[in-house]
mmCIF file of C-alpha atoms in Angstrom:
data_model
loop_
_atom_site.group_PDB
_atom_site.id
_atom_site.type_symbol
_atom_site.label_atom_id
_atom_site.label_comp_id
_atom_site.label_asym_id
_atom_site.label_seq_id
_atom_site.Cartn_x
_atom_site.Cartn_y
_atom_site.Cartn_z
ATOM 1 C CA MET A 120 0.010 0.371 0.109
ATOM 2 C CA ILE A 121 0.989 3.474 -1.724
ATOM 3 C CA LEU A 122 0.781 5.766 1.405
ATOM 4 C CA HIS A 123 0.932 9.540 -0.236
ATOM 5 C CA ARG A 124 2.371 12.525 2.064
ATOM 6 C CA THR A 125 1.814 15.951 1.196
ATOM 7 C CA THR A 126 4.474 18.519 0.754
ATOM 8 C CA ARG A 127 4.126 22.157 3.203
ATOM 9 C CA ASN A 128 4.422 23.217 -0.301
ATOM 10 C CA GLN A 129 1.911 21.310 -1.501
ATOM 11 C CA ARG A 130 -0.532 22.027 1.427
ATOM 12 C CA ALA A 131 0.365 25.903 0.998
ATOM 13 C CA PHE A 132 -1.024 25.566 -2.836
ATOM 14 C CA HIS A 133 -4.401 24.420 -2.067
ATOM 15 C CA GLY A 134 -5.155 26.391 0.632
ATOM 16 C CA ILE A 135 -3.901 29.724 -2.497
ATOM 17 C CA ASN A 136 -6.403 27.949 -4.282
ATOM 18 C CA LEU A 137 -9.105 27.816 -1.309
ATOM 19 C CA LEU A 138 -8.527 31.898 -1.308
ATOM 20 C CA ILE A 139 -8.895 32.063 -4.623
ATOM 21 C CA ALA A 140 -11.586 30.506 -5.342
ATOM 22 C CA VAL A 141 -13.815 32.158 -2.252
ATOM 23 C CA CYS A 142 -12.486 35.495 -3.186
ATOM 24 C CA ALA A 143 -13.924 34.683 -6.288
ATOM 25 C CA TRP A 144 -17.417 33.436 -5.173
ATOM 26 C CA GLN A 145 -17.331 36.996 -3.327
ATOM 27 C CA CYS A 146 -16.788 38.674 -5.977
ATOM 28 C CA CYS A 147 -20.004 37.083 -7.767
ATOM 29 C CA CYS A 148 -21.937 37.741 -5.324
ATOM 30 C CA ALA A 149 -20.947 41.245 -4.842
ATOM 31 C CA LEU A 150 -21.744 41.779 -8.088
ATOM 32 C CA VAL A 151 -25.113 39.723 -7.889
ATOM 33 C CA LEU A 152 -25.902 41.993 -5.185
ATOM 34 C CA ALA A 153 -24.977 44.850 -6.740
ATOM 35 C CA GLN A 154 -27.305 44.605 -10.007
ATOM 36 C CA GLU A 155 -29.851 44.020 -7.967
ATOM 37 C CA GLN A 156 -29.279 47.182 -5.865
ATOM 38 C CA GLU A 157 -29.639 49.100 -9.113
ATOM 39 C CA GLN A 158 -32.731 47.241 -10.445
ATOM 40 C CA GLU A 159 -34.498 48.347 -7.555
ATOM 41 C CA GLN A 160 -33.653 52.166 -8.184
ATOM 42 C CA GLU A 161 -35.551 52.358 -11.519
ATOM 43 C CA PRO A 162 -38.594 52.474 -11.680
ATOM 44 C CA PRO A 163 -40.745 50.616 -14.379
ATOM 45 C CA ARG A 164 -40.956 53.076 -17.606
ATOM 46 C CA ALA A 165 -43.307 52.160 -20.539
ATOM 47 C CA LYS A 166 -42.586 54.404 -23.797
ATOM 48 C CA ALA A 167 -45.475 54.211 -25.507
ATOM 49 C CA MET A 168 -46.321 54.818 -29.023
ATOM 50 C CA ALA A 169 -49.919 56.259 -30.416
ATOM 51 C CA PRO A 170 -51.125 54.837 -34.010
ATOM 52 C CA PRO A 171 -50.690 56.860 -36.978
ATOM 53 C CA ASP A 172 -53.796 58.806 -36.627
ATOM 54 C CA GLN A 173 -53.564 59.953 -32.841
ATOM 55 C CA ALA A 174 -51.916 61.563 -29.809
ATOM 56 C CA ILE A 175 -51.121 60.827 -26.341
ATOM 57 C CA VAL A 176 -52.725 63.013 -24.255
ATOM 58 C CA GLY A 177 -51.468 60.811 -20.969
ATOM 59 C CA ALA A 178 -49.925 58.028 -19.961
ATOM 60 C CA LYS A 179 -49.523 56.214 -16.034
ATOM 61 C CA LEU A 180 -47.877 53.126 -14.828
ATOM 62 C CA GLY A 181 -51.247 50.489 -16.194
ATOM 63 C CA GLY A 182 -51.022 52.318 -19.789
ATOM 64 C CA SER A 183 -51.424 55.111 -22.343
ATOM 65 C CA PHE A 184 -54.247 57.522 -23.327
ATOM 66 C CA PHE A 185 -55.003 58.496 -26.549
ATOM 67 C CA VAL A 186 -57.264 60.978 -29.126
ATOM 68 C CA PRO A 187 -57.420 61.372 -32.626
ATOM 69 C CA LYS A 188 -54.599 64.319 -33.269
ATOM 70 C CA PRO A 189 -57.224 66.719 -35.023
ATOM 71 C CA LEU A 190 -59.115 67.041 -31.223
ATOM 72 C CA LYS A 191 -55.789 66.995 -29.409
ATOM 73 C CA GLU A 192 -54.559 70.272 -32.271
ATOM 74 C CA TYR A 193 -57.568 72.238 -31.149
ATOM 75 C CA TYR A 194 -57.045 71.169 -27.592
ATOM 76 C CA ASP A 195 -53.440 73.080 -27.929
ATOM 77 C CA ARG A 196 -54.316 75.834 -30.027
ATOM 78 C CA LEU A 197 -57.490 76.501 -27.695
ATOM 79 C CA VAL A 198 -54.807 76.445 -24.550
ATOM 80 C CA SER A 199 -52.512 78.625 -25.681
ATOM 81 C CA LYS A 200 -55.684 80.960 -26.646
ATOM 82 C CA VAL A 201 -56.361 80.727 -22.863
ATOM 83 C CA ARG A 202 -52.421 80.793 -21.472
ATOM 84 C CA SER A 203 -52.147 84.581 -23.938
ATOM 85 C CA LEU A 204 -56.209 86.475 -22.603
ATOM 86 C CA GLU A 205 -54.837 85.891 -19.219
ATOM 87 C CA MET A 206 -51.538 87.385 -19.461
ATOM 88 C CA GLU A 207 -53.182 90.053 -21.344
#
């Protein structure tokens, strides 16, 4: 029967390998936690795209509100008239 004896250098080499593996594991865990924190800080955002003949008048987390473009343009003209009258 042959017994395997480890030398002091071999034991040190195994210890260094273990240390490197533990450091790599800690780095991976830190990166995952940092990514999760970044994702938690940003609120969910949705970008709406209106149909060709519609204009977006508002948006909430649940969806966006659309109206026909001519109606939105008419509304914008009325608002600008009211603002100009208020300034006089």
